[in-house]
JSON list of C-alpha atoms in Angstrom, two decimals:
[
{"chain": "W", "resi": 904, "resn": "MET", "atom": "CA", "xyz": [109.09, 44.11, 151.75]},
{"chain": "W", "resi": 905, "resn": "ASP", "atom": "CA", "xyz": [107.21, 46.88, 153.60]},
{"chain": "W", "resi": 906, "resn": "ALA", "atom": "CA", "xyz": [110.53, 48.43, 154.59]},
{"chain": "W", "resi": 907, "resn": "LEU", "atom": "CA", "xyz": [111.69, 48.48, 150.95]},
{"chain": "W", "resi": 908, "resn": "LEU", "atom": "CA", "xyz": [108.47, 50.14, 149.83]},
{"chain": "W", "resi": 909, "resn": "GLN", "atom": "CA", "xyz": [108.80, 52.77, 152.54]},
{"chain": "W", "resi": 910, "resn": "LEU", "atom": "CA", "xyz": [112.42, 53.40, 151.54]},
{"chain": "W", "resi": 911, "resn": "ALA", "atom": "CA", "xyz": [111.37, 53.82, 147.91]},
{"chain": "W", "resi": 912, "resn": "ALA", "atom": "CA", "xyz": [108.66, 56.29, 148.98]},
{"chain": "W", "resi": 913, "resn": "LEU", "atom": "CA", "xyz": [111.33, 58.50, 150.56]},
{"chain": "W", "resi": 914, "resn": "VAL", "atom": "CA", "xyz": [112.74, 59.30, 147.11]},
{"chain": "W", "resi": 915, "resn": "PRO", "atom": "CA", "xyz": [109.75, 61.31, 145.80]},
{"chain": "W", "resi": 916, "resn": "PHE", "atom": "CA", "xyz": [108.17, 62.27, 149.14]},
{"chain": "W", "resi": 917, "resn": "GLY", "atom": "CA", "xyz": [110.88, 62.36, 151.80]},
{"chain": "W", "resi": 918, "resn": "GLY", "atom": "CA", "xyz": [113.61, 64.85, 152.58]},
{"chain": "W", "resi": 919, "resn": "ARG", "atom": "CA", "xyz": [117.27, 64.42, 151.86]},
{"chain": "W", "resi": 920, "resn": "THR", "atom": "CA", "xyz": [118.12, 64.12, 155.54]},
{"chain": "W", "resi": 921, "resn": "ALA", "atom": "CA", "xyz": [115.52, 61.39, 156.07]},
{"chain": "W", "resi": 922, "resn": "LEU", "atom": "CA", "xyz": [116.73, 59.44, 153.04]},
{"chain": "W", "resi": 923, "resn": "LEU", "atom": "CA", "xyz": [120.42, 59.54, 154.00]},
{"chain": "W", "resi": 924, "resn": "LEU", "atom": "CA", "xyz": [119.70, 58.79, 157.65]},
{"chain": "W", "resi": 925, "resn": "THR", "atom": "CA", "xyz": [117.50, 55.83, 156.74]},
{"chain": "W", "resi": 926, "resn": "LEU", "atom": "CA", "xyz": [120.18, 54.38, 154.48]},
{"chain": "W", "resi": 927, "resn": "GLY", "atom": "CA", "xyz": [122.80, 54.90, 157.19]},
{"chain": "W", "resi": 928, "resn": "LEU", "atom": "CA", "xyz": [120.73, 53.21, 159.91]},
{"chain": "W", "resi": 929, "resn": "MET", "atom": "CA", "xyz": [119.87, 50.31, 157.60]},
{"chain": "W", "resi": 930, "resn": "THR", "atom": "CA", "xyz": [123.57, 49.85, 156.86]},
{"chain": "W", "resi": 931, "resn": "LEU", "atom": "CA", "xyz": [124.44, 49.84, 160.57]},
{"chain": "W", "resi": 932, "resn": "TRP", "atom": "CA", "xyz": [121.70, 47.25, 161.16]},
{"chain": "W", "resi": 933, "resn": "LEU", "atom": "CA", "xyz": [122.81, 45.01, 158.28]},
{"chain": "W", "resi": 934, "resn": "ILE", "atom": "CA", "xyz": [126.61, 45.02, 158.77]},
{"chain": "W", "resi": 935, "resn": "PRO", "atom": "CA", "xyz": [126.79, 42.97, 162.01]},
{"chain": "W", "resi": 936, "resn": "ARG", "atom": "CA", "xyz": [124.25, 40.46, 160.69]},
{"chain": "W", "resi": 937, "resn": "VAL", "atom": "CA", "xyz": [126.10, 39.98, 157.41]},
{"chain": "W", "resi": 938, "resn": "LEU", "atom": "CA", "xyz": [129.40, 39.57, 159.27]},
{"chain": "W", "resi": 939, "resn": "HIS", "atom": "CA", "xyz": [127.74, 37.05, 161.57]},
{"chain": "W", "resi": 940, "resn": "VAL", "atom": "CA", "xyz": [126.69, 34.95, 158.57]},
{"chain": "W", "resi": 941, "resn": "LEU", "atom": "CA", "xyz": [130.09, 35.27, 156.89]},
{"chain": "W", "resi": 942, "resn": "ARG", "atom": "CA", "xyz": [131.78, 34.00, 160.04]},
{"chain": "W", "resi": 943, "resn": "GLY", "atom": "CA", "xyz": [129.98, 30.70, 159.67]},
{"chain": "W", "resi": 944, "resn": "ALA", "atom": "CA", "xyz": [126.70, 31.22, 161.47]},
{"chain": "W", "resi": 945, "resn": "ARG", "atom": "CA", "xyz": [123.95, 28.92, 160.28]},
{"chain": "W", "resi": 946, "resn": "LEU", "atom": "CA", "xyz": [121.12, 30.53, 158.40]},
{"chain": "W", "resi": 947, "resn": "PRO", "atom": "CA", "xyz": [117.62, 29.10, 158.97]},
{"chain": "W", "resi": 948, "resn": "LEU", "atom": "CA", "xyz": [116.26, 27.33, 155.90]},
{"chain": "W", "resi": 949, "resn": "PRO", "atom": "CA", "xyz": [113.17, 29.60, 155.55]},
{"chain": "W", "resi": 950, "resn": "ALA", "atom": "CA", "xyz": [115.41, 32.69, 155.68]},
{"chain": "W", "resi": 951, "resn": "PHE", "atom": "CA", "xyz": [117.78, 31.23, 153.12]},
{"chain": "W", "resi": 952, "resn": "ALA", "atom": "CA", "xyz": [114.87, 30.36, 150.81]},
{"chain": "W", "resi": 953, "resn": "ALA", "atom": "CA", "xyz": [113.43, 33.88, 151.17]},
{"chain": "W", "resi": 954, "resn": "ILE", "atom": "CA", "xyz": [116.80, 35.45, 150.29]},
{"chain": "W", "resi": 955, "resn": "ALA", "atom": "CA", "xyz": [117.22, 33.15, 147.30]},
{"chain": "W", "resi": 956, "resn": "VAL", "atom": "CA", "xyz": [113.79, 34.12, 145.96]},
{"chain": "W", "resi": 957, "resn": "LEU", "atom": "CA", "xyz": [113.82, 37.83, 146.79]},
{"chain": "W", "resi": 958, "resn": "ALA", "atom": "CA", "xyz": [117.40, 38.68, 145.79]},
{"chain": "W", "resi": 959, "resn": "PRO", "atom": "CA", "xyz": [116.90, 38.28, 142.01]},
{"chain": "W", "resi": 960, "resn": "MET", "atom": "CA", "xyz": [113.47, 39.95, 142.20]},
{"chain": "W", "resi": 961, "resn": "ILE", "atom": "CA", "xyz": [114.93, 42.95, 144.00]},
{"chain": "W", "resi": 962, "resn": "ALA", "atom": "CA", "xyz": [117.82, 43.17, 141.52]},
{"chain": "W", "resi": 963, "resn": "VAL", "atom": "CA", "xyz": [115.40, 43.17, 138.58]},
{"chain": "W", "resi": 964, "resn": "GLY", "atom": "CA", "xyz": [113.18, 45.72, 140.31]},
{"chain": "W", "resi": 965, "resn": "VAL", "atom": "CA", "xyz": [116.08, 48.08, 141.01]},
{"chain": "W", "resi": 966, "resn": "GLY", "atom": "CA", "xyz": [117.17, 47.80, 137.36]},
{"chain": "W", "resi": 967, "resn": "LEU", "atom": "CA", "xyz": [113.69, 48.62, 136.09]},
{"chain": "W", "resi": 968, "resn": "VAL", "atom": "CA", "xyz": [113.22, 51.68, 138.29]},
{"chain": "W", "resi": 969, "resn": "ALA", "atom": "CA", "xyz": [116.72, 52.89, 137.38]},
{"chain": "W", "resi": 970, "resn": "VAL", "atom": "CA", "xyz": [115.92, 52.66, 133.67]},
{"chain": "W", "resi": 971, "resn": "GLY", "atom": "CA", "xyz": [112.65, 54.49, 134.32]},
{"chain": "W", "resi": 972, "resn": "GLY", "atom": "CA", "xyz": [114.51, 57.45, 135.82]},
{"chain": "W", "resi": 973, "resn": "PHE", "atom": "CA", "xyz": [113.44, 56.82, 139.40]},
{"chain": "W", "resi": 974, "resn": "PHE", "atom": "CA", "xyz": [116.88, 57.56, 140.83]},
{"chain": "W", "resi": 975, "resn": "ASP", "atom": "CA", "xyz": [117.24, 60.69, 138.72]},
{"chain": "W", "resi": 976, "resn": "VAL", "atom": "CA", "xyz": [114.60, 62.28, 140.94]},
{"chain": "W", "resi": 977, "resn": "MET", "atom": "CA", "xyz": [116.74, 61.57, 143.99]},
{"chain": "W", "resi": 978, "resn": "LEU", "atom": "CA", "xyz": [119.90, 62.92, 142.38]},
{"chain": "W", "resi": 979, "resn": "ASP", "atom": "CA", "xyz": [118.09, 66.09, 141.30]},
{"chain": "W", "resi": 980, "resn": "ARG", "atom": "CA", "xyz": [117.11, 66.77, 144.90]},
{"chain": "W", "resi": 981, "resn": "PHE", "atom": "CA", "xyz": [120.77, 66.76, 145.93]},
{"chain": "W", "resi": 982, "resn": "ALA", "atom": "CA", "xyz": [121.93, 68.74, 142.89]},
{"chain": "W", "resi": 983, "resn": "ASP", "atom": "CA", "xyz": [119.36, 71.51, 143.42]},
{"chain": "W", "resi": 984, "resn": "ASP", "atom": "CA", "xyz": [118.35, 71.97, 147.06]},
{"chain": "W", "resi": 985, "resn": "GLY", "atom": "CA", "xyz": [116.28, 75.08, 146.42]},
{"chain": "W", "resi": 986, "resn": "GLY", "atom": "CA", "xyz": [118.54, 77.20, 148.62]},
{"chain": "W", "resi": 987, "resn": "SER", "atom": "CA", "xyz": [118.16, 74.98, 151.67]},
{"chain": "W", "resi": 988, "resn": "ALA", "atom": "CA", "xyz": [121.89, 74.87, 152.40]},
{"chain": "W", "resi": 989, "resn": "ARG", "atom": "CA", "xyz": [122.20, 78.64, 152.03]},
{"chain": "W", "resi": 990, "resn": "SER", "atom": "CA", "xyz": [119.28, 79.21, 154.39]},
{"chain": "W", "resi": 991, "resn": "ARG", "atom": "CA", "xyz": [121.05, 77.21, 157.11]},
{"chain": "W", "resi": 992, "resn": "VAL", "atom": "CA", "xyz": [123.84, 79.79, 156.97]},
{"chain": "W", "resi": 993, "resn": "GLU", "atom": "CA", "xyz": [121.66, 82.86, 156.55]},
{"chain": "W", "resi": 994, "resn": "MET", "atom": "CA", "xyz": [119.48, 82.05, 159.58]},
{"chain": "W", "resi": 995, "resn": "PHE", "atom": "CA", "xyz": [122.44, 82.61, 161.92]},
{"chain": "W", "resi": 996, "resn": "GLU", "atom": "CA", "xyz": [123.17, 86.00, 160.35]},
{"chain": "W", "resi": 997, "resn": "ILE", "atom": "CA", "xyz": [119.89, 87.33, 161.77]},
{"chain": "W", "resi": 998, "resn": "PHE", "atom": "CA", "xyz": [121.32, 87.15, 165.30]},
{"chain": "W", "resi": 999, "resn": "ASN", "atom": "CA", "xyz": [124.00, 89.69, 164.33]},
{"chain": "W", "resi": 1000, "resn": "HIS", "atom": "CA", "xyz": [121.30, 92.32, 163.79]},
{"chain": "W", "resi": 1001, "resn": "LEU", "atom": "CA", "xyz": [119.47, 91.78, 167.10]},
{"chain": "W", "resi": 1002, "resn": "PRO", "atom": "CA", "xyz": [120.35, 93.45, 170.41]},
{"chain": "W", "resi": 1003, "resn": "ALA", "atom": "CA", "xyz": [121.15, 91.20, 173.37]},
{"chain": "W", "resi": 1004, "resn": "ARG", "atom": "CA", "xyz": [117.83, 92.02, 175.06]},
{"chain": "W", "resi": 1005, "resn": "GLU", "atom": "CA", "xyz": [115.77, 90.77, 172.11]},
{"chain": "W", "resi": 1006, "resn": "ILE", "atom": "CA", "xyz": [117.86, 87.60, 171.86]},
{"chain": "W", "resi": 1007, "resn": "PHE", "atom": "CA", "xyz": [117.26, 86.99, 175.55]},
{"chain": "W", "resi": 1008, "resn": "ILE", "atom": "CA", "xyz": [113.49, 87.59, 175.72]},
{"chain": "W", "resi": 1009, "resn": "GLY", "atom": "CA", "xyz": [112.52, 87.35, 172.04]},
{"chain": "W", "resi": 1010, "resn": "ALA", "atom": "CA", "xyz": [112.21, 89.86, 169.23]},
{"chain": "W", "resi": 1011, "resn": "SER", "atom": "CA", "xyz": [109.11, 91.19, 167.51]},
{"chain": "W", "resi": 1012, "resn": "ASN", "atom": "CA", "xyz": [107.61, 88.77, 165.00]},
{"chain": "W", "resi": 1013, "resn": "ASP", "atom": "CA", "xyz": [107.37, 91.51, 162.39]},
{"chain": "W", "resi": 1014, "resn": "VAL", "atom": "CA", "xyz": [111.08, 92.32, 162.75]},
{"chain": "W", "resi": 1015, "resn": "ILE", "atom": "CA", "xyz": [112.11, 88.69, 162.37]},
{"chain": "W", "resi": 1016, "resn": "ASP", "atom": "CA", "xyz": [109.77, 88.16, 159.42]},
{"chain": "W", "resi": 1017, "resn": "SER", "atom": "CA", "xyz": [111.20, 91.23, 157.70]},
{"chain": "W", "resi": 1018, "resn": "MET", "atom": "CA", "xyz": [114.78, 90.00, 158.21]},
{"chain": "W", "resi": 1019, "resn": "ARG", "atom": "CA", "xyz": [113.83, 86.54, 156.94]},
{"chain": "W", "resi": 1020, "resn": "ASN", "atom": "CA", "xyz": [112.22, 87.91, 153.79]},
{"chain": "W", "resi": 1021, "resn": "SER", "atom": "CA", "xyz": [115.19, 90.16, 153.05]},
{"chain": "W", "resi": 1022, "resn": "ARG", "atom": "CA", "xyz": [117.47, 87.09, 153.17]},
{"chain": "W", "resi": 1023, "resn": "GLY", "atom": "CA", "xyz": [115.25, 84.82, 151.12]},
{"chain": "W", "resi": 1024, "resn": "LEU", "atom": "CA", "xyz": [114.09, 82.68, 154.05]},
{"chain": "W", "resi": 1025, "resn": "GLU", "atom": "CA", "xyz": [110.37, 82.91, 153.28]},
{"chain": "W", "resi": 1026, "resn": "TRP", "atom": "CA", "xyz": [110.07, 79.12, 153.42]},
{"chain": "W", "resi": 1027, "resn": "GLY", "atom": "CA", "xyz": [111.16, 79.03, 157.03]},
{"chain": "W", "resi": 1028, "resn": "ILE", "atom": "CA", "xyz": [114.04, 78.62, 159.45]},
{"chain": "W", "resi": 1029, "resn": "GLU", "atom": "CA", "xyz": [115.72, 75.25, 158.90]},
{"chain": "W", "resi": 1030, "resn": "ASN", "atom": "CA", "xyz": [116.07, 74.41, 162.61]},
{"chain": "W", "resi": 1031, "resn": "PRO", "atom": "CA", "xyz": [113.50, 74.44, 165.44]},
{"chain": "W", "resi": 1032, "resn": "VAL", "atom": "CA", "xyz": [115.91, 75.64, 168.14]},
{"chain": "W", "resi": 1033, "resn": "VAL", "atom": "CA", "xyz": [117.12, 78.57, 166.03]},
{"chain": "W", "resi": 1034, "resn": "ARG", "atom": "CA", "xyz": [113.54, 79.51, 165.17]},
{"chain": "W", "resi": 1035, "resn": "LEU", "atom": "CA", "xyz": [112.51, 79.45, 168.83]},
{"chain": "W", "resi": 1036, "resn": "LEU", "atom": "CA", "xyz": [115.50, 81.55, 169.82]},
{"chain": "W", "resi": 1037, "resn": "LEU", "atom": "CA", "xyz": [114.68, 84.15, 167.18]},
{"chain": "W", "resi": 1038, "resn": "TYR", "atom": "CA", "xyz": [110.97, 84.41, 167.92]},
{"chain": "W", "resi": 1039, "resn": "GLN", "atom": "CA", "xyz": [110.76, 83.50, 171.61]},
{"chain": "W", "resi": 1040, "resn": "GLY", "atom": "CA", "xyz": [114.18, 84.24, 173.07]},
{"chain": "W", "resi": 1041, "resn": "VAL", "atom": "CA", "xyz": [116.63, 82.28, 175.18]},
{"chain": "W", "resi": 1042, "resn": "VAL", "atom": "CA", "xyz": [114.50, 82.17, 178.35]},
{"chain": "W", "resi": 1043, "resn": "PHE", "atom": "CA", "xyz": [111.39, 80.60, 176.82]},
{"chain": "W", "resi": 1044, "resn": "THR", "atom": "CA", "xyz": [113.42, 78.30, 174.57]},
{"chain": "W", "resi": 1045, "resn": "THR", "atom": "CA", "xyz": [115.36, 76.95, 177.57]},
{"chain": "W", "resi": 1046, "resn": "PHE", "atom": "CA", "xyz": [112.17, 76.06, 179.45]},
{"chain": "W", "resi": 1047, "resn": "LEU", "atom": "CA", "xyz": [110.59, 74.55, 176.34]},
{"chain": "W", "resi": 1048, "resn": "ILE", "atom": "CA", "xyz": [113.59, 72.35, 175.51]},
{"chain": "W", "resi": 1049, "resn": "ALA", "atom": "CA", "xyz": [113.83, 71.19, 179.13]},
{"chain": "W", "resi": 1050, "resn": "GLY", "atom": "CA", "xyz": [110.15, 70.26, 179.09]},
{"chain": "W", "resi": 1051, "resn": "PHE", "atom": "CA", "xyz": [110.55, 68.50, 175.73]},
{"chain": "W", "resi": 1052, "resn": "VAL", "atom": "CA", "xyz": [113.47, 66.39, 177.01]},
{"chain": "W", "resi": 1053, "resn": "LEU", "atom": "CA", "xyz": [111.62, 65.45, 180.22]},
{"chain": "W", "resi": 1054, "resn": "PHE", "atom": "CA", "xyz": [108.56, 64.52, 178.15]},
{"chain": "W", "resi": 1055, "resn": "LEU", "atom": "CA", "xyz": [110.60, 62.18, 175.94]},
{"chain": "W", "resi": 1056, "resn": "VAL", "atom": "CA", "xyz": [112.23, 60.63, 179.03]},
{"chain": "W", "resi": 1057, "resn": "GLU", "atom": "CA", "xyz": [108.79, 59.94, 180.50]},
{"chain": "W", "resi": 1058, "resn": "ILE", "atom": "CA", "xyz": [107.61, 58.41, 177.21]},
{"chain": "W", "resi": 1059, "resn": "ALA", "atom": "CA", "xyz": [110.74, 56.24, 177.07]},
{"chain": "W", "resi": 1060, "resn": "ARG", "atom": "CA", "xyz": [109.92, 54.85, 180.52]},
{"chain": "W", "resi": 1061, "resn": "ARG", "atom": "CA", "xyz": [106.63, 53.58, 179.13]},
{"chain": "W", "resi": 1062, "resn": "LEU", "atom": "CA", "xyz": [108.17, 51.80, 176.13]},
{"chain": "W", "resi": 1063, "resn": "ALA", "atom": "CA", "xyz": [109.58, 48.34, 175.68]},
{"chain": "W", "resi": 1064, "resn": "PRO", "atom": "CA", "xyz": [113.25, 48.00, 174.65]},
{"chain": "W", "resi": 1065, "resn": "GLY", "atom": "CA", "xyz": [114.03, 48.61, 170.98]},
{"chain": "W", "resi": 1066, "resn": "TYR", "atom": "CA", "xyz": [112.82, 52.17, 170.53]},
{"chain": "W", "resi": 1067, "resn": "GLY", "atom": "CA", "xyz": [116.32, 53.69, 170.49]},
{"chain": "W", "resi": 1068, "resn": "LEU", "atom": "CA", "xyz": [116.87, 53.91, 166.72]},
{"chain": "W", "resi": 1069, "resn": "ALA", "atom": "CA", "xyz": [113.40, 55.35, 166.16]},
{"chain": "W", "resi": 1070, "resn": "MET", "atom": "CA", "xyz": [114.06, 58.02, 168.80]},
{"chain": "W", "resi": 1071, "resn": "VAL", "atom": "CA", "xyz": [117.44, 58.93, 167.30]},
{"chain": "W", "resi": 1072, "resn": "PHE", "atom": "CA", "xyz": [115.91, 59.11, 163.82]},
{"chain": "W", "resi": 1073, "resn": "PHE", "atom": "CA", "xyz": [113.14, 61.40, 165.05]},
{"chain": "W", "resi": 1074, "resn": "LEU", "atom": "CA", "xyz": [115.49, 63.77, 166.89]},
{"chain": "W", "resi": 1075, "resn": "VAL", "atom": "CA", "xyz": [117.80, 64.12, 163.89]},
{"chain": "W", "resi": 1076, "resn": "ILE", "atom": "CA", "xyz": [114.94, 64.71, 161.45]},
{"chain": "W", "resi": 1077, "resn": "ILE", "atom": "CA", "xyz": [113.13, 67.35, 163.51]},
{"chain": "W", "resi": 1078, "resn": "ASN", "atom": "CA", "xyz": [116.35, 69.36, 163.69]},
{"chain": "W", "resi": 1079, "resn": "SER", "atom": "CA", "xyz": [116.54, 69.58, 159.89]},
{"chain": "W", "resi": 1080, "resn": "TYR", "atom": "CA", "xyz": [113.50, 71.89, 159.53]},
{"chain": "W", "resi": 1081, "resn": "GLU", "atom": "CA", "xyz": [111.15, 74.02, 161.66]},
{"chain": "W", "resi": 1082, "resn": "SER", "atom": "CA", "xyz": [109.24, 70.94, 162.90]},
{"chain": "W", "resi": 1083, "resn": "ILE", "atom": "CA", "xyz": [108.14, 71.23, 166.56]},
{"chain": "W", "resi": 1084, "resn": "SER", "atom": "CA", "xyz": [108.84, 74.99, 166.72]},
{"chain": "W", "resi": 1085, "resn": "ASN", "atom": "CA", "xyz": [105.80, 75.56, 164.53]},
{"chain": "W", "resi": 1086, "resn": "LYS", "atom": "CA", "xyz": [102.19, 74.42, 164.69]},
{"chain": "W", "resi": 1087, "resn": "THR", "atom": "CA", "xyz": [102.36, 70.74, 163.79]},
{"chain": "W", "resi": 1088, "resn": "VAL", "atom": "CA", "xyz": [101.06, 67.36, 164.93]},
{"chain": "W", "resi": 1089, "resn": "GLY", "atom": "CA", "xyz": [104.35, 65.62, 164.08]},
{"chain": "W", "resi": 1090, "resn": "LEU", "atom": "CA", "xyz": [105.33, 65.07, 167.71]},
{"chain": "W", "resi": 1091, "resn": "ALA", "atom": "CA", "xyz": [101.93, 63.61, 168.61]},
{"chain": "W", "resi": 1092, "resn": "GLN", "atom": "CA", "xyz": [102.04, 61.30, 165.58]},
{"chain": "W", "resi": 1093, "resn": "PHE", "atom": "CA", "xyz": [105.49, 60.06, 166.53]},
{"chain": "W", "resi": 1094, "resn": "ILE", "atom": "CA", "xyz": [104.52, 59.38, 170.16]},
{"chain": "W", "resi": 1095, "resn": "VAL", "atom": "CA", "xyz": [101.43, 57.45, 169.09]},
{"chain": "W", "resi": 1096, "resn": "LEU", "atom": "CA", "xyz": [103.55, 55.32, 166.74]},
{"chain": "W", "resi": 1097, "resn": "LEU", "atom": "CA", "xyz": [106.10, 54.63, 169.51]},
{"chain": "W", "resi": 1098, "resn": "LEU", "atom": "CA", "xyz": [103.42, 53.58, 171.99]},
{"chain": "W", "resi": 1099, "resn": "ALA", "atom": "CA", "xyz": [101.84, 51.31, 169.36]},
{"chain": "W", "resi": 1100, "resn": "MET", "atom": "CA", "xyz": [105.10, 49.74, 168.16]},
{"chain": "W", "resi": 1101, "resn": "PHE", "atom": "CA", "xyz": [106.87, 49.31, 171.52]},
{"chain": "W", "resi": 1102, "resn": "PRO", "atom": "CA", "xyz": [104.15, 48.65, 174.13]},
{"chain": "W", "resi": 1103, "resn": "LYS", "atom": "CA", "xyz": [105.55, 47.85, 177.55]},
{"chain": "W", "resi": 1104, "resn": "GLU", "atom": "CA", "xyz": [103.92, 44.88, 179.25]},
{"chain": "W", "resi": 1105, "resn": "GLU", "atom": "CA", "xyz": [102.75, 45.79, 182.74]},
{"chain": "W", "resi": 1106, "resn": "ARG", "atom": "CA", "xyz": [103.10, 43.13, 185.40]},
{"chain": "W", "resi": 1107, "resn": "VAL", "atom": "CA", "xyz": [99.78, 42.17, 186.94]},
{"chain": "W", "resi": 1108, "resn": "ARG", "atom": "CA", "xyz": [99.90, 41.78, 190.70]}
]
């Protein structure tokens, strides 16, 4: 039930990428389990009873929110993206106006800001790697990405199995907006959640 409430919250509060990715991962998780049941696997009685009770309640709930216009909000977000798709094309055009030296070591912030404003990208660059390349250059970005990957590898060593989908979800989402290339606590929040949800039991000598 908590998962359904969180999925519903993505409609008014989440991004399009997060919503589609969540639905995709849920589908991948459900398909093998449904096929397993259809092939004749026995379903525990408590699980069967829960499905029998929740299925009609969920169907009624979905019908009520649909009548109330809940899904219209979601469709409106895809129909009018506020220029987000255009900005993902325009951000690459900025590189065409920078000399190789500035791409390598980073251009002036004022120059990049001026180019962004002239192309209607005041809300930001829709990718952290592209933003780092524009503001910091190839050299700094390479070191930062290498450090970021090594940091995630070290965190993964401290986690119990099962964190894979959460890690994939996080990496896809942060590449859909400025995310870690700007001042944010998103990375710290995600690491804390991983350590809390997938604690690795240490063997006591």
